[in-house]
PDB file of C-alpha atoms in Angstrom:
ATOM      1  CA  UNK A  89      22.735 199.547  -9.882  1.00 91.00           C
ATOM      2  CA  UNK A  90      19.770 198.091 -11.735  1.00 92.00           C
ATOM      3  CA  UNK A  91      22.056 197.344 -14.677  1.00 94.00           C
ATOM      4  CA  UNK A  92      24.411 195.379 -12.415  1.00 93.00           C
ATOM      5  CA  UNK A  93      21.491 193.374 -11.053  1.00 92.00           C
ATOM      6  CA  UNK A  94      20.205 192.758 -14.581  1.00 94.00           C
ATOM      7  CA  UNK A  95      23.648 191.599 -15.721  1.00 96.00           C
ATOM      8  CA  UNK A  96      23.877 189.195 -12.779  1.00 94.00           C
ATOM      9  CA  UNK A  97      20.404 187.764 -13.304  1.00 95.00           C
ATOM     10  CA  UNK A  98      19.490 188.661  -9.708  1.00 92.00           C
ATOM     11  CA  UNK A  99      16.891 190.979  -8.233  1.00 91.00           C
ATOM     12  CA  UNK A 100      16.974 193.269  -5.201  1.00 92.00           C
ATOM     13  CA  UNK A 101      15.926 190.479  -2.813  1.00 90.00           C
ATOM     14  CA  UNK A 102      19.354 188.886  -3.409  1.00 91.00           C
ATOM     15  CA  UNK A 103      21.163 191.925  -1.933  1.00 91.00           C
ATOM     16  CA  UNK A 104      21.988 191.311   1.720  1.00 89.00           C
ATOM     17  CA  UNK A 105      23.629 194.672   2.449  1.00 90.00           C
ATOM     18  CA  UNK A 106      24.726 197.868   0.692  1.00 91.00           C
ATOM     19  CA  UNK A 107      28.171 199.388   1.056  1.00 89.00           C
ATOM     20  CA  UNK A 108      27.207 203.006   0.362  1.00 87.00           C
ATOM     21  CA  UNK A 109      29.605 205.559  -1.039  1.00 83.00           C
ATOM     22  CA  UNK A 110      28.230 208.198   1.349  1.00 76.00           C
ATOM     23  CA  UNK A 111      30.948 210.566   2.509  1.00 74.00           C
ATOM     24  CA  UNK A 112      28.991 213.032   4.617  1.00 74.00           C
ATOM     25  CA  UNK A 113      28.210 215.483   1.801  1.00 76.00           C
ATOM     26  CA  UNK A 114      24.490 216.220   2.218  1.00 79.00           C
ATOM     27  CA  UNK A 115      23.797 216.670  -1.503  1.00 84.00           C
ATOM     28  CA  UNK A 116      25.660 213.531  -2.604  1.00 82.00           C
ATOM     29  CA  UNK A 117      24.381 211.441   0.320  1.00 83.00           C
ATOM     30  CA  UNK A 118      20.814 212.489  -0.502  1.00 85.00           C
ATOM     31  CA  UNK A 119      21.284 211.562  -4.177  1.00 88.00           C
ATOM     32  CA  UNK A 120      22.592 208.145  -3.143  1.00 88.00           C
ATOM     33  CA  UNK A 121      19.700 207.661  -0.708  1.00 87.00           C
ATOM     34  CA  UNK A 122      17.219 208.574  -3.451  1.00 90.00           C
ATOM     35  CA  UNK A 123      18.809 206.072  -5.860  1.00 92.00           C
ATOM     36  CA  UNK A 124      18.814 203.328  -3.205  1.00 92.00           C
ATOM     37  CA  UNK A 125      15.217 204.103  -2.279  1.00 90.00           C
ATOM     38  CA  UNK A 126      14.114 203.988  -5.898  1.00 91.00           C
ATOM     39  CA  UNK A 127      15.864 200.671  -6.490  1.00 93.00           C
ATOM     40  CA  UNK A 128      14.951 198.816  -3.309  1.00 92.00           C
ATOM     41  CA  UNK A 129      11.563 200.169  -2.229  1.00 88.00           C
ATOM     42  CA  UNK A 130       9.834 200.432  -5.601  1.00 82.00           C
ATOM     43  CA  UNK A 131       6.822 198.167  -5.646  1.00 75.00           C
ATOM     44  CA  UNK A 132       6.892 197.672  -1.872  1.00 82.00           C
ATOM     45  CA  UNK A 133      10.393 196.194  -1.679  1.00 85.00           C
ATOM     46  CA  UNK A 134      12.487 196.273   1.476  1.00 86.00           C
ATOM     47  CA  UNK A 135      15.725 198.197   1.948  1.00 88.00           C
ATOM     48  CA  UNK A 136      18.648 196.002   3.072  1.00 91.00           C
ATOM     49  CA  UNK A 137      21.038 197.241   5.775  1.00 90.00           C
ATOM     50  CA  UNK A 138      23.199 200.125   4.499  1.00 90.00           C
ATOM     51  CA  UNK A 139      26.622 201.111   5.822  1.00 87.00           C
ATOM     52  CA  UNK A 140      29.172 203.714   4.769  1.00 85.00           C
ATOM     53  CA  UNK A 141      32.835 202.791   5.197  1.00 81.00           C
ATOM     54  CA  UNK A 142      33.882 206.360   4.368  1.00 76.00           C
ATOM     55  CA  UNK A 143      32.291 207.453   7.643  1.00 73.00           C
ATOM     56  CA  UNK A 144      35.269 205.769   9.325  1.00 71.00           C
ATOM     57  CA  UNK A 145      37.969 207.027   6.938  1.00 70.00           C
ATOM     58  CA  UNK A 146      36.717 210.158   5.256  1.00 68.00           C
ATOM     59  CA  UNK A 147      37.317 210.754   1.569  1.00 70.00           C
ATOM     60  CA  UNK A 148      40.576 209.122   0.552  1.00 70.00           C
ATOM     61  CA  UNK A 149      42.256 207.304  -2.285  1.00 71.00           C
ATOM     62  CA  UNK A 150      41.936 204.072  -0.312  1.00 72.00           C
ATOM     63  CA  UNK A 151      38.132 204.333   0.016  1.00 72.00           C
ATOM     64  CA  UNK A 152      37.353 201.799  -2.701  1.00 77.00           C
ATOM     65  CA  UNK A 153      39.818 199.268  -1.334  1.00 83.00           C
ATOM     66  CA  UNK A 154      38.456 199.777   2.189  1.00 81.00           C
ATOM     67  CA  UNK A 155      34.893 199.218   0.944  1.00 81.00           C
ATOM     68  CA  UNK A 156      35.920 196.019  -0.846  1.00 84.00           C
ATOM     69  CA  UNK A 157      37.666 194.739   2.296  1.00 86.00           C
ATOM     70  CA  UNK A 158      34.659 195.653   4.440  1.00 84.00           C
ATOM     71  CA  UNK A 159      32.369 193.798   2.012  1.00 86.00           C
ATOM     72  CA  UNK A 160      34.598 190.725   2.311  1.00 88.00           C
ATOM     73  CA  UNK A 161      34.388 191.110   6.098  1.00 85.00           C
ATOM     74  CA  UNK A 162      30.588 191.093   5.882  1.00 85.00           C
ATOM     75  CA  UNK A 163      30.766 187.810   3.995  1.00 85.00           C
ATOM     76  CA  UNK A 164      33.322 186.333   6.414  1.00 87.00           C
ATOM     77  CA  UNK A 165      31.841 187.467   9.738  1.00 87.00           C
ATOM     78  CA  UNK A 166      28.197 187.732   8.776  1.00 87.00           C
ATOM     79  CA  UNK A 167      27.760 191.243  10.183  1.00 87.00           C
ATOM     80  CA  UNK A 168      27.415 194.670   8.585  1.00 88.00           C
ATOM     81  CA  UNK A 169      29.600 197.281  10.343  1.00 85.00           C
ATOM     82  CA  UNK A 170      27.925 200.436  11.654  1.00 84.00           C
ATOM     83  CA  UNK A 171      28.192 203.857  10.068  1.00 82.00           C
ATOM     84  CA  UNK A 172      29.992 206.389  12.255  1.00 77.00           C
ATOM     85  CA  UNK A 173      28.322 209.736  12.881  1.00 71.00           C
ATOM     86  CA  UNK A 174      25.331 208.998  10.687  1.00 64.00           C
ATOM     87  CA  UNK A 175      21.722 209.195  11.590  1.00 61.00           C
ATOM     88  CA  UNK A 176      19.144 207.454   9.476  1.00 52.00           C
ATOM     89  CA  UNK A 177      17.672 209.894   6.987  1.00 51.00           C
ATOM     90  CA  UNK A 178      19.743 212.918   8.026  1.00 53.00           C
ATOM     91  CA  UNK A 179      20.435 213.609   4.328  1.00 50.00           C
ATOM     92  CA  UNK A 180      16.749 214.324   3.706  1.00 54.00           C
ATOM     93  CA  UNK A 181      16.298 211.438   1.285  1.00 57.00           C
ATOM     94  CA  UNK A 182      14.068 208.396   1.550  1.00 63.00           C
ATOM     95  CA  UNK A 183      14.283 206.215   4.615  1.00 74.00           C
ATOM     96  CA  UNK A 184      17.293 203.932   4.374  1.00 79.00           C
ATOM     97  CA  UNK A 185      18.158 201.119   6.763  1.00 80.00           C
ATOM     98  CA  UNK A 186      21.371 202.808   7.895  1.00 81.00           C
ATOM     99  CA  UNK A 187      23.379 200.657  10.296  1.00 83.00           C
ATOM    100  CA  UNK A 188      24.285 202.736  13.351  1.00 82.00           C
ATOM    101  CA  UNK A 189      25.403 201.618  16.786  1.00 78.00           C
ATOM    102  CA  UNK A 190      25.692 197.827  16.761  1.00 79.00           C
ATOM    103  CA  UNK A 191      26.695 195.763  13.729  1.00 77.00           C
ATOM    104  CA  UNK A 192      23.791 193.948  12.064  1.00 75.00           C
ATOM    105  CA  UNK A 193      23.411 190.712  10.181  1.00 79.00           C
ATOM    106  CA  UNK A 194      22.908 191.116   6.437  1.00 78.00           C
ATOM    107  CA  UNK A 195      19.459 190.420   5.049  1.00 75.00           C
ATOM    108  CA  UNK A 196      19.075 186.746   4.236  1.00 68.00           C
ATOM    109  CA  UNK A 197      18.593 185.798   0.629  1.00 55.00           C
ATOM    110  CA  UNK A 198      15.253 184.076   0.000  1.00 49.00           C
ATOM    111  CA  UNK A 199      15.608 180.431  -0.887  1.00 44.00           C
TER     112      UNK A 199
END
């Protein structure tokens, strides 16, 4: 993830939301939460809203396409869809800003 930011010339404050790959597997979800925590909260940074499209679909061959479409929906509608069945930090990793319940607005990019 840091490599992608480096390649783009952006930093973590430019990320308005994260479309996590979380699929409900506690080990993999925890690893993803740890990586997100390391990237976004190092040096006192703030975690953007995180959602997991796979919580709606489960693990499937269409997961990547669904995540891309959901990301486009975030850009179009200006809201991050909630994660189904997830509770913030239930994977035992660092605190992530997991969207549950109501959809949220993405974090605004500083100007």
